[in-house]
Short mmCIF file of C-alpha atoms and ligand atoms in Angstrom, two decimals:
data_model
loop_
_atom_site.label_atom_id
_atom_site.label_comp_id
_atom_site.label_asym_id
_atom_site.label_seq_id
_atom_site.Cartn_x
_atom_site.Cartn_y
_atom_site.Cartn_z
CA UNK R 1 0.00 0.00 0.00
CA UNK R 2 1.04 3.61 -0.80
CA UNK R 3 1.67 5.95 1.49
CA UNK R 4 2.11 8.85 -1.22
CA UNK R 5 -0.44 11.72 -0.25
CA UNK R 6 -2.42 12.39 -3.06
CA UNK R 7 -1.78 16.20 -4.41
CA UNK R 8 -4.50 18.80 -3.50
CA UNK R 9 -7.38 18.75 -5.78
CA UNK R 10 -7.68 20.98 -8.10
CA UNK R 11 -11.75 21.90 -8.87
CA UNK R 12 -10.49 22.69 -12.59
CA UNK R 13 -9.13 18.84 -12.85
CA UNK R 14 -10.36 16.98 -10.08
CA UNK R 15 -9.70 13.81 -11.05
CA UNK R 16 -6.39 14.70 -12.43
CA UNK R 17 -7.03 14.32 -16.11
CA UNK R 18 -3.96 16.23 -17.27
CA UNK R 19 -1.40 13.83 -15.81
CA UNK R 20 -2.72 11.19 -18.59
CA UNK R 21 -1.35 14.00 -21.22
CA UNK R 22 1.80 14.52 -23.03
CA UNK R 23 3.88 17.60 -22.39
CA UNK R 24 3.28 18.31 -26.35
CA UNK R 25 -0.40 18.04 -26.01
CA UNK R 26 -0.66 20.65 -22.70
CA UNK R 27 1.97 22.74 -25.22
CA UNK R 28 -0.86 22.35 -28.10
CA UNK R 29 -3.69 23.00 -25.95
CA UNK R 30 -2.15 26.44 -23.99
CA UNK R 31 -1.14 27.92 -27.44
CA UNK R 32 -4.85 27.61 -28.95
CA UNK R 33 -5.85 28.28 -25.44
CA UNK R 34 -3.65 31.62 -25.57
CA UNK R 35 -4.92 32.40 -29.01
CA UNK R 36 -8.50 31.91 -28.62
CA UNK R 37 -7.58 34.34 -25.37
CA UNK R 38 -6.61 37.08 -28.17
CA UNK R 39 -8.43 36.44 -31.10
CA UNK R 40 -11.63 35.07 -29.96
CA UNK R 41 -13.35 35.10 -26.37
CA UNK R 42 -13.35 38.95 -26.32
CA UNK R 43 -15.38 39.07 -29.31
CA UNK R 44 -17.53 36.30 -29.84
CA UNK R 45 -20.56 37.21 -27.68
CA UNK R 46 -20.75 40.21 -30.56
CA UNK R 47 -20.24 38.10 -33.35
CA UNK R 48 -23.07 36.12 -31.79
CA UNK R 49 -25.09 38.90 -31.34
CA UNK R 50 -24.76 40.51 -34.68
CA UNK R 51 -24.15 37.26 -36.82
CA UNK R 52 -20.85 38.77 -38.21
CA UNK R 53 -17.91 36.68 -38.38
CA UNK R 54 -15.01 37.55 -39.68
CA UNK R 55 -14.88 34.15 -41.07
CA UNK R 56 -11.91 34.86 -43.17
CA UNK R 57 -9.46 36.47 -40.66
CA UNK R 58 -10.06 34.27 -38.14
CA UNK R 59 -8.93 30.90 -40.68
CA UNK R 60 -5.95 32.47 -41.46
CA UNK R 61 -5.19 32.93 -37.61
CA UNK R 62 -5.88 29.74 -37.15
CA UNK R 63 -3.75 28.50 -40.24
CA UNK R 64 -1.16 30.82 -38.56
CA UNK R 65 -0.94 28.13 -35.32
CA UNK R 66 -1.49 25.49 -37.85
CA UNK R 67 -5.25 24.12 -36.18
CA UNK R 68 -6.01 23.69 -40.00
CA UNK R 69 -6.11 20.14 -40.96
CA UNK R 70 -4.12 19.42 -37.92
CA UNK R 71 -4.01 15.62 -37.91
CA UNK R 72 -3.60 14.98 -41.29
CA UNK R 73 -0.09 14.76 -42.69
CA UNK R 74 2.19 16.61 -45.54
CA UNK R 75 0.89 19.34 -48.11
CA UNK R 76 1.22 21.76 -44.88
CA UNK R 77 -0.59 20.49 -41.95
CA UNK R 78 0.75 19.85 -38.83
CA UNK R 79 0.13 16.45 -39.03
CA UNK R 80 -0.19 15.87 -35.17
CA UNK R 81 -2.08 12.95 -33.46
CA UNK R 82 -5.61 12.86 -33.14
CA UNK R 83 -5.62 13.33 -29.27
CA UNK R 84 -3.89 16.18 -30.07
CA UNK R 85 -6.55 17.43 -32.61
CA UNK R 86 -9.32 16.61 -30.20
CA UNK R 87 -7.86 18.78 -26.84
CA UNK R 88 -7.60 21.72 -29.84
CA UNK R 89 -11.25 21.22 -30.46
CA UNK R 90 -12.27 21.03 -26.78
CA UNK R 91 -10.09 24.32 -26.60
CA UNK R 92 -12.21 25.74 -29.54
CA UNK R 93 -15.42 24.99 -28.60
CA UNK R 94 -15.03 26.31 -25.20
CA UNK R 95 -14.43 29.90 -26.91
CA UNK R 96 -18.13 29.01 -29.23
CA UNK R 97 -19.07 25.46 -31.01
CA UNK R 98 -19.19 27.80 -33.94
CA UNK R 99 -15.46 28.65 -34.25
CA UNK R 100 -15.09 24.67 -33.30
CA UNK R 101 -17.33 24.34 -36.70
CA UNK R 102 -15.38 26.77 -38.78
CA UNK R 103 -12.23 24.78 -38.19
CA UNK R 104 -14.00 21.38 -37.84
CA UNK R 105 -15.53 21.29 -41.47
CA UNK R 106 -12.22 22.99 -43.04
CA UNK R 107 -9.77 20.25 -41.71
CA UNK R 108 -12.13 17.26 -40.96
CA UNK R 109 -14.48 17.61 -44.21
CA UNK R 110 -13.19 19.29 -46.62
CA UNK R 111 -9.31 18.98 -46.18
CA UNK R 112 -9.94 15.10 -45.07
CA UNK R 113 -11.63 14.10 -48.18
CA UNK R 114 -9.21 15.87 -50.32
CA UNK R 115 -6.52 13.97 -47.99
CA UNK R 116 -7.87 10.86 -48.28
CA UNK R 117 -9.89 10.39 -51.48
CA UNK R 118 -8.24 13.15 -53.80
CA UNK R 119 -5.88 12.90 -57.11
CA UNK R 120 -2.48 14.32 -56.17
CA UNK R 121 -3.33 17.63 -58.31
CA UNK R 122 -6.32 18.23 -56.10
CA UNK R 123 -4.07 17.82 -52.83
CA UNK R 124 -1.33 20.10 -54.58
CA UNK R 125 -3.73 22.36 -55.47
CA UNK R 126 -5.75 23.15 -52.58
CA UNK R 127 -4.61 21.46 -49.15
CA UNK R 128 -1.34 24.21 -48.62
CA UNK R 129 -3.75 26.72 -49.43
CA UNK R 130 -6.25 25.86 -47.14
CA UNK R 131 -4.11 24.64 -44.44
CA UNK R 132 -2.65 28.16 -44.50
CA UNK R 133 -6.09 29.40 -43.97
CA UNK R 134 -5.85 31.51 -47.17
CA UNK R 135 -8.30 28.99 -48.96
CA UNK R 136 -11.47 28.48 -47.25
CA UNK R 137 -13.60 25.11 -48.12
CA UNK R 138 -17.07 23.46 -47.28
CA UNK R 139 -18.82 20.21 -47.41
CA UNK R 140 -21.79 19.64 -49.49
CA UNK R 141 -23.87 16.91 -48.25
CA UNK R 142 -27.25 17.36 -46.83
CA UNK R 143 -30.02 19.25 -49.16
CA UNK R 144 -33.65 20.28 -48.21
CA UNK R 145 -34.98 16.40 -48.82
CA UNK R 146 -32.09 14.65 -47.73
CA UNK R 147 -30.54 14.93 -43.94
CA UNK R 148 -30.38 11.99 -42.13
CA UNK R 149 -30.41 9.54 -45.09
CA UNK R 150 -27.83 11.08 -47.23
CA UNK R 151 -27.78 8.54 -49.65
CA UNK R 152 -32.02 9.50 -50.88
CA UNK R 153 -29.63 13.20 -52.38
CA UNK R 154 -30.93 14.35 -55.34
CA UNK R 155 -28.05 16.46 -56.36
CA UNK R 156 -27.03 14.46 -59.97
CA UNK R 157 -23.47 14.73 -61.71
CA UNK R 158 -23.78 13.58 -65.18
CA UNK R 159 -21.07 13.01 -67.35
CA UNK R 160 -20.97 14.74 -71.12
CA UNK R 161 -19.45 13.15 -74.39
CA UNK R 162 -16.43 15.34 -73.78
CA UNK R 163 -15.90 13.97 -70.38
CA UNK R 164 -17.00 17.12 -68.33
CA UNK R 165 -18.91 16.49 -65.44
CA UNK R 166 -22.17 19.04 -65.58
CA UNK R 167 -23.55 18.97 -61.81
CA UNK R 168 -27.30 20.05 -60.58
CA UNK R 169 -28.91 20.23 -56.93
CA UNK R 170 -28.94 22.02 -54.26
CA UNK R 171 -27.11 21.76 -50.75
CA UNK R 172 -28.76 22.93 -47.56
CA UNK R 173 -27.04 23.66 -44.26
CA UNK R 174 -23.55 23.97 -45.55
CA UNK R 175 -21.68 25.87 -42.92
CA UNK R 176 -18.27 28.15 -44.38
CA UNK R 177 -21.22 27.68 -48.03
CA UNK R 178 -21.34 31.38 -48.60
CA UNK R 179 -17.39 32.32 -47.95
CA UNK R 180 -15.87 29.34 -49.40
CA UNK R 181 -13.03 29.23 -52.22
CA UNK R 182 -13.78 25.54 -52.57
CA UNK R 183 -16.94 22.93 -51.96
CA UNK R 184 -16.30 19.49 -51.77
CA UNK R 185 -20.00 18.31 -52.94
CA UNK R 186 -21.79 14.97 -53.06
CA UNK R 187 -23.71 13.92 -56.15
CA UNK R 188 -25.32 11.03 -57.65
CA UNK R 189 -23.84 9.35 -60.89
CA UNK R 190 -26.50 6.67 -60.86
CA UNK R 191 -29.73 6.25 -60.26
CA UNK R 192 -31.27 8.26 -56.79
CA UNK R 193 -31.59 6.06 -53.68
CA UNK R 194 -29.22 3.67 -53.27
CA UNK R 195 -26.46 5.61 -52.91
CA UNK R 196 -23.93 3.45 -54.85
CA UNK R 197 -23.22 5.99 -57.60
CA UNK R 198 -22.52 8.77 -55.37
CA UNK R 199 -19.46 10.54 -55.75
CA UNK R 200 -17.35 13.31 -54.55
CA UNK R 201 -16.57 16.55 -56.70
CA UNK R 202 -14.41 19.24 -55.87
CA UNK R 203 -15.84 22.56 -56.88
CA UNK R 204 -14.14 26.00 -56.96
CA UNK R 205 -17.17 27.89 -56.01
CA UNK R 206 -15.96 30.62 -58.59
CA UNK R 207 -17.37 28.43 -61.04
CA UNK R 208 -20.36 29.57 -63.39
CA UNK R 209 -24.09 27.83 -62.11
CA UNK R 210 -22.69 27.84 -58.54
CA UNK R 211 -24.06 30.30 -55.85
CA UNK R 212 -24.06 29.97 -51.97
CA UNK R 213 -26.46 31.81 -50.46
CA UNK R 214 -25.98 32.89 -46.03
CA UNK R 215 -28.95 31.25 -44.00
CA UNK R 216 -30.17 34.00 -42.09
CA UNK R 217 -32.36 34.04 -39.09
CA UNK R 218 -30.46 31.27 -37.09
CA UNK R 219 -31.07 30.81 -33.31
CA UNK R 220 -27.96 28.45 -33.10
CA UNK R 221 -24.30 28.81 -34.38
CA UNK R 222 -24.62 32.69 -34.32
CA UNK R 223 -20.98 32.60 -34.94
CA UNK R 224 -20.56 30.70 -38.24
CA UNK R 225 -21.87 30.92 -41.48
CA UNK R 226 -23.81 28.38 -42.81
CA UNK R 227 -25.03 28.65 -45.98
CA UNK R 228 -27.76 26.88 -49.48
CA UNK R 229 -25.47 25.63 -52.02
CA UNK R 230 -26.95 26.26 -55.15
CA UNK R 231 -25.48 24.46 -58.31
CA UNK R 232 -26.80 25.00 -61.67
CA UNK R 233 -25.12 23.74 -64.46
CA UNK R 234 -22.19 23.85 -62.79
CA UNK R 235 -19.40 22.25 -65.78
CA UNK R 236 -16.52 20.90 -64.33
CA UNK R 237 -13.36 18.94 -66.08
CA UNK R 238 -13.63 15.04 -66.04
CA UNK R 239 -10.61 15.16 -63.05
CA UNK R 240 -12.86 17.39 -60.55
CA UNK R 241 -14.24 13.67 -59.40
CA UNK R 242 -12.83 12.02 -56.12
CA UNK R 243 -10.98 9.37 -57.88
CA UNK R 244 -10.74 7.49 -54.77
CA UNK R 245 -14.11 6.62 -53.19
CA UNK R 246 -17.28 5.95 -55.08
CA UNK R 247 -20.40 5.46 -52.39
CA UNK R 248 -21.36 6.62 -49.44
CA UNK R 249 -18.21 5.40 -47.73
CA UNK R 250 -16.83 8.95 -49.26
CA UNK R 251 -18.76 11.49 -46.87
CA UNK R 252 -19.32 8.70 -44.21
CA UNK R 253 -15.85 8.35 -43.53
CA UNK R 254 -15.26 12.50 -43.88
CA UNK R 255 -18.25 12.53 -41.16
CA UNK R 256 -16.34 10.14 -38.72
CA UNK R 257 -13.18 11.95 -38.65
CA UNK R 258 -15.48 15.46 -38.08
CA UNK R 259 -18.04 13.38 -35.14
CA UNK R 260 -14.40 12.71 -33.55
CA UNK R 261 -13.71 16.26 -32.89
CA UNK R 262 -16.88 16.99 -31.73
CA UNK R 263 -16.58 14.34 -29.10
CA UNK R 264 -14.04 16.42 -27.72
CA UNK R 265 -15.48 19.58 -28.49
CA UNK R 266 -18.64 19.28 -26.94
CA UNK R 267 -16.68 19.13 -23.62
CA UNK R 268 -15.52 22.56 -24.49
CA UNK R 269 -19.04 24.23 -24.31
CA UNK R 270 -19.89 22.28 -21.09
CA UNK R 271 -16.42 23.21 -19.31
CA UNK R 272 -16.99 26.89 -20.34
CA UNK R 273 -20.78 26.42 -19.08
CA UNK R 274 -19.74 25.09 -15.92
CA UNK R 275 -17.10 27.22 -14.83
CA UNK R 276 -19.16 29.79 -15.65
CA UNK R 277 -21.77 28.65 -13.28
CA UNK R 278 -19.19 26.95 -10.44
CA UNK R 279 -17.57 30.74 -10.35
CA UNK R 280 -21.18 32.83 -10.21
CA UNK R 281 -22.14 30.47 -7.21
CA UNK R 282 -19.41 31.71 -5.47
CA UNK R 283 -20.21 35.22 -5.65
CA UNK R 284 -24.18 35.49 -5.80
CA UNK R 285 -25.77 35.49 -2.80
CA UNK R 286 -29.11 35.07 -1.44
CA UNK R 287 -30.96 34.05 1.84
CA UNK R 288 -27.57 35.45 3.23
CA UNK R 289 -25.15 32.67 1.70
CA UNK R 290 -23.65 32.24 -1.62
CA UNK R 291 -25.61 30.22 -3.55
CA UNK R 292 -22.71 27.88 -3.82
CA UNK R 293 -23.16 26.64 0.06
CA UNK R 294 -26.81 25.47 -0.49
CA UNK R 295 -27.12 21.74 -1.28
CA UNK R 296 -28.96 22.12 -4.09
CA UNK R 297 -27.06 24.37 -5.99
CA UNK R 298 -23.82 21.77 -4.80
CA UNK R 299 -25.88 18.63 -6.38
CA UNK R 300 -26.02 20.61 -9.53
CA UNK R 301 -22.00 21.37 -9.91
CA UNK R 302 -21.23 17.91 -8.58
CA UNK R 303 -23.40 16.55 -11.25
CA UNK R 304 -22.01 18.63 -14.28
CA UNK R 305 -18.34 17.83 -13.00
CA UNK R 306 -19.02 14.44 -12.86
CA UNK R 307 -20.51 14.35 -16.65
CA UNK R 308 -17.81 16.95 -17.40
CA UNK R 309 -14.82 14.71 -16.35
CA UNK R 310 -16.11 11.24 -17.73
CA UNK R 311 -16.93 12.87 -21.23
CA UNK R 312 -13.63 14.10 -21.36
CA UNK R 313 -12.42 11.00 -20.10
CA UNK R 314 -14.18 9.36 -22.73
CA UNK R 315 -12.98 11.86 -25.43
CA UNK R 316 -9.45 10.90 -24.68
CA UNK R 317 -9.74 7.24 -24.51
CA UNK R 318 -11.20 7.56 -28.11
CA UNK R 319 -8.54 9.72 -29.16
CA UNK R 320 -5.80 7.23 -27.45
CA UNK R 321 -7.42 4.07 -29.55
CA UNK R 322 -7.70 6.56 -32.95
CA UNK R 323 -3.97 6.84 -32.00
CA UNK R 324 -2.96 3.24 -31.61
CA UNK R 325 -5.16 0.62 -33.25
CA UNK R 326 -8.35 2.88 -34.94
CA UNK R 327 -12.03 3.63 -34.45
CA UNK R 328 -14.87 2.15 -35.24
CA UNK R 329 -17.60 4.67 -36.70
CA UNK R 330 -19.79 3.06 -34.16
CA UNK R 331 -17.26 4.15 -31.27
CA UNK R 332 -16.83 7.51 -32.51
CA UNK R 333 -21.34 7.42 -32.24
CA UNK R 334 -20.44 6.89 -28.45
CA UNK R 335 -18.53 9.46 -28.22
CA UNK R 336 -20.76 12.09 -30.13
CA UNK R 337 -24.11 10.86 -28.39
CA UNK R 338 -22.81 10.41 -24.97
CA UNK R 339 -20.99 13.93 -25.39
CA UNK R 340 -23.11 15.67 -26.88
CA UNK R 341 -26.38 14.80 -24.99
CA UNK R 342 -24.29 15.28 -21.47
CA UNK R 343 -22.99 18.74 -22.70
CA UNK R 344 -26.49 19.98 -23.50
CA UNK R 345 -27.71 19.03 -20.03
CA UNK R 346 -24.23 20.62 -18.37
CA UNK R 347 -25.17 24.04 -19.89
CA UNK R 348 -28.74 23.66 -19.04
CA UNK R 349 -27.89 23.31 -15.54
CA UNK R 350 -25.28 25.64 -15.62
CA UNK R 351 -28.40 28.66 -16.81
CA UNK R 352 -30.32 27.84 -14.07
CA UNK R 353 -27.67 28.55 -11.89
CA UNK R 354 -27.06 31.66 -13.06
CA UNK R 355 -30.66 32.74 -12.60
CA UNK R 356 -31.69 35.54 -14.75
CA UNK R 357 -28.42 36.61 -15.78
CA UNK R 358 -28.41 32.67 -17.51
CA UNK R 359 -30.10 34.40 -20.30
CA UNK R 360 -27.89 37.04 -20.65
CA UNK R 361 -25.03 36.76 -23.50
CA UNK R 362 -23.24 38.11 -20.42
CA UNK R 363 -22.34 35.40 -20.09
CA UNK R 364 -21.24 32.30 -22.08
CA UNK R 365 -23.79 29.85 -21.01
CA UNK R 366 -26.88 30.75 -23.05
CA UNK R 367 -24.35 31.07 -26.23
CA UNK R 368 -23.15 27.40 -25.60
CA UNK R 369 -26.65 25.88 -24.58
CA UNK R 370 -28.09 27.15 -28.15
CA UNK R 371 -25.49 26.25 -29.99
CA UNK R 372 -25.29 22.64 -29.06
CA UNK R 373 -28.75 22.33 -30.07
CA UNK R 374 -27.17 22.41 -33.99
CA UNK R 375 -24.45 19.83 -32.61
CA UNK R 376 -26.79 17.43 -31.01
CA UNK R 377 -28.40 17.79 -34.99
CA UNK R 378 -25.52 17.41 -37.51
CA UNK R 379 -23.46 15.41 -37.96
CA UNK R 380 -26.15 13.17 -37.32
CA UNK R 381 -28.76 13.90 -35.11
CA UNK R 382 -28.57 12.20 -31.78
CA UNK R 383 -31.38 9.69 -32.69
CA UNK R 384 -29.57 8.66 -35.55
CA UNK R 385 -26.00 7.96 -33.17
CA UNK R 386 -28.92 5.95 -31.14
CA UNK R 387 -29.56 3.83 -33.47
CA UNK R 388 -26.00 3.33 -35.11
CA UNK R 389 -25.02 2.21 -31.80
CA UNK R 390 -27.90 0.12 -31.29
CA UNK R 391 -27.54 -1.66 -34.63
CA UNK R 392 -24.02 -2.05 -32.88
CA UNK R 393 -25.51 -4.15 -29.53
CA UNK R 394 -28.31 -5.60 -31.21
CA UNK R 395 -27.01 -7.11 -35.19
CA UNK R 396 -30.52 -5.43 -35.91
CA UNK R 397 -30.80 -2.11 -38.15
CA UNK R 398 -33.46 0.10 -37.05
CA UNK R 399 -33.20 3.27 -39.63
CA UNK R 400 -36.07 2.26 -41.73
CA UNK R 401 -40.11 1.49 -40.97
CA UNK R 402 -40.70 -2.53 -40.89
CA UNK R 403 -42.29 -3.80 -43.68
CA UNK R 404 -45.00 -5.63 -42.76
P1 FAD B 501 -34.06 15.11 -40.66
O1 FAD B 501 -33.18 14.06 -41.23
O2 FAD B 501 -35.24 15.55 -41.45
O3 FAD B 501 -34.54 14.63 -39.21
C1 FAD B 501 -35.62 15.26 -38.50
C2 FAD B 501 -35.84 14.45 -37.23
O4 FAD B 501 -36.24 13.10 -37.58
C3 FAD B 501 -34.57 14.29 -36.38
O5 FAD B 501 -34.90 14.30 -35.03
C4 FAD B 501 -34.07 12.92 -36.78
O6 FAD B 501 -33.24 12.31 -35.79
C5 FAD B 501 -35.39 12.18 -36.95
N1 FAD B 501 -35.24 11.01 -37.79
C6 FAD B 501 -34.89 10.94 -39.10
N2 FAD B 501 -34.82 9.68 -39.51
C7 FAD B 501 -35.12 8.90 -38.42
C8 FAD B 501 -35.20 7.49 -38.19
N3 FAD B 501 -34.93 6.59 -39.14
N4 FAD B 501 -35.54 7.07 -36.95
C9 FAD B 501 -35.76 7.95 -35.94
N5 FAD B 501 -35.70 9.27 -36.10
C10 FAD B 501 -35.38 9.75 -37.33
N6 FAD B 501 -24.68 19.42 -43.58
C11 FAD B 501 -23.64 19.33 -44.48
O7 FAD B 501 -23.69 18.53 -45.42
N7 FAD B 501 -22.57 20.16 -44.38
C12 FAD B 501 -22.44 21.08 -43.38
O8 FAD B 501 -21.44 21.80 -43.32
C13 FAD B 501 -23.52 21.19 -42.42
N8 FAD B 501 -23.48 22.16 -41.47
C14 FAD B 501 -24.58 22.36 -40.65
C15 FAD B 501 -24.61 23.45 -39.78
C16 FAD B 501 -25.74 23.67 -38.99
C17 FAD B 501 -25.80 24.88 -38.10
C18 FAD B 501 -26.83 22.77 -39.03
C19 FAD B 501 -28.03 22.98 -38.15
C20 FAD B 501 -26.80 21.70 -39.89
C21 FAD B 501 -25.68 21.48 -40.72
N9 FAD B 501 -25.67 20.43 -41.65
C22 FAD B 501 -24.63 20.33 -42.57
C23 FAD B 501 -26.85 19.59 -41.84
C24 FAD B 501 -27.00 18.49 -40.79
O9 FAD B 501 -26.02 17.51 -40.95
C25 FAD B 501 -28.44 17.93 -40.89
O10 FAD B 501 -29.29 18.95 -40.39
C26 FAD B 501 -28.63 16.64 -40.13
O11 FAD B 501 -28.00 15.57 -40.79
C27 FAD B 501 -30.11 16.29 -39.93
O12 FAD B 501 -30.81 16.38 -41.11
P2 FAD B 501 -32.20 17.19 -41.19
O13 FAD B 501 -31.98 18.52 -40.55
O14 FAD B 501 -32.65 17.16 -42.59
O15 FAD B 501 -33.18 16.40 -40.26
#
């Protein structure tokens, strides 16, 4: 038995998650902790407010630190380990899940299926530039008919006697749509449905026929842009295609390595949310106490910090096993669904705590607790994560009615 005397506990790492990290990944995590202390957290309750971003200053900044593509290797990115890519997104998405989005669907969509499925012109081409931040890109998968079954898209890429691809459809949801230099998009080459025939095309959105339109009026990811892709006759050379990957095993895969982050980043929001709420206990008083001292208000913060510490516990096991032997898409639904659902809860909580001033973008809390409703959506919704991982338990899938 050990007679070592355990170090004092620290209410910011009670459990003493940082002694399971590398000195490189605290280095990684206080320099885009640093940064988002500059660039970001002074600001983004405005940008919030207002909907303004400044999309494109901010993804050179962050191409600056080199948070672009992050994990992925050569053609400019830092090619650092995926733990190390997830504690970046926790950082980011405790500044605002939109920021987290921004660099989320640059590195972990776009970038990744450039990475993984392009030609080597395509990676030449565009991964420097948009690891450098100078070259922003977007994913285009869902549309107005299709979200949570992908594979029903109606967006069509047909092939002319010339070997030009000529591409119709239209994209809905597509966050960076409306600022983006390049759109990786999804289209049927076969018939609608099945989603055999689907490939990927990469799309300089300077090209004639294609238009991408800011969604206004959002309640949720104030601080992104998100954005209807609109292509119309949009003629592209016969090597635009994905050579790679034909299916759904294109964006499916892109999705995964995107879900992974937000495993991580979700614990971002609720850590923000929760400090928020552990440090306004401390101070507001009522009855003639700090709020903080009455056992209900101490059931709350125990709670969240218990959620808090396993999620991020969870996070980094995931991001250990990405590391060493690989994920399963049906681990990485663990992650997002557990996360995700817990984080929500942690920054509902966390409002009540703060009373009145909960609603106030005064603080972060409200900000967080709105914007997670968008990540408990995409990247599929949290029903969908249900029933990936009960197909997992069970050998049975559950995504479509029983025929009877
Ligand atoms: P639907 O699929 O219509 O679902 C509606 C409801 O029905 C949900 O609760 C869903 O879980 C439920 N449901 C559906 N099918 C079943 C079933 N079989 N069993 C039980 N319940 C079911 N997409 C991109 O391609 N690129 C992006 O960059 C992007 N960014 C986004 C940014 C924001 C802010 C938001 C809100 C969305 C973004 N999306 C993006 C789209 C997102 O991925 C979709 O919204 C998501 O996949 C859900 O699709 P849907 O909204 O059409 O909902």
């Amino acid at each position: 038995m050990s007679n070592r005397r355990p170090p004092t506990l620290d209410p910011y790492d009670p459990l003493g998650i940082d002694d399971l990290l590398q000195p490189e990944e605290i280095a990684i995590r206080d320099t885009v902790r640093s940064m988002l202390a500059s660039e970001v957290d002074p600001y983004v309750a405005e940008w919030f407010e207002t909907g303004d971003l400044p999309a494109r200053d901010l993804m050179r900044a962050f191409g600056k630190v080199g948070l672009l593509g992050m994990h992925l290797d050569g053609y400019g990115c830092a090619g650092t380990s995926a733990t190390a890519y997830g504690i970046a997104c926790l950082e980011l998405e405790a500044a605002d899940s939109g920021i987290r989005s921004m660099v989320s669907v640059q590195g972990s969509l776009a970038m990744y299926a450039i990475w993984a499925f392009g030609s080597e012109d395509q990676k030449q081409t565009w991964l420097p530039r948009m690891a450098s931040g100078e070259a922003v890109g977007c994913f285009g998968l869902t549309e107005p008919d299709a979200g949570s079954d992908p594979a029903s898209m109606r967006t069509v890429a047909r092939q002319d006697a010339g070997g030009d691809w000529i591409l119709n459809g239209t994209k809905m949801w597509i966050t960076n749509g409306s600022i983006a230099d390049v759109a990786v998009v999804w289209a049927q080459t076969e018939e609608a449905g099945s989603g055999r025939g689907v490939r990927g095309f990469v799309v300089p959105t300077e090209t004639p026929g294609f238009t991408g339109t800011t969604i206004k009026h959002k309640m949720s990811l104030r601080a992104s842009v998100t954005a209807e892709l609109v292509l119309d006759d949009v003629r592209l050379p016969a090597d635009a295609v994905l050579p790679e990957v034909t299916g759904m095993r294109g964006p499916l895969s892109c999705l995964s390595e995107a879900r992974y982050g937000i495993v991580w980043g979700a614990m971002g929001a609720a850590r923000s949310s929760y400090e928020a709420a552990r440090s306004y206990a401390g101070t507001r008083t009522q009855f003639g106490a700090p709020i903080a001292g009455f056992q209900l208000t101490q059931a709350k913060l125990a709670d969240m910090s218990l959620e808090l510490n396993k999620g991020i516990l969870l996070a980094l096991h995931l991001g250990r096993r990405k590391d060493t032997v690989g994920l399963r898409p049906e681990q990485v639904s663990y992650g997002k669904l557990n996360n995700v659902r817990e984080a929500l809860e942690i920054c509902r909580t966390s409002r009540t705590i703060l009373g009145a001033n909960g609603i106030s973008l005064e603080y972060p809390v409200i900000r967080h607790m709105n914007n997670l409703e968008s990540v408990l959506t995409y990247e599929g919704t949290s029903e969908m994560h249900t029933l990936i991982v009960g197909q997992a338990l069970t050998g049975q899938a559950a995504f479509r009615p029983s025929q009877s």
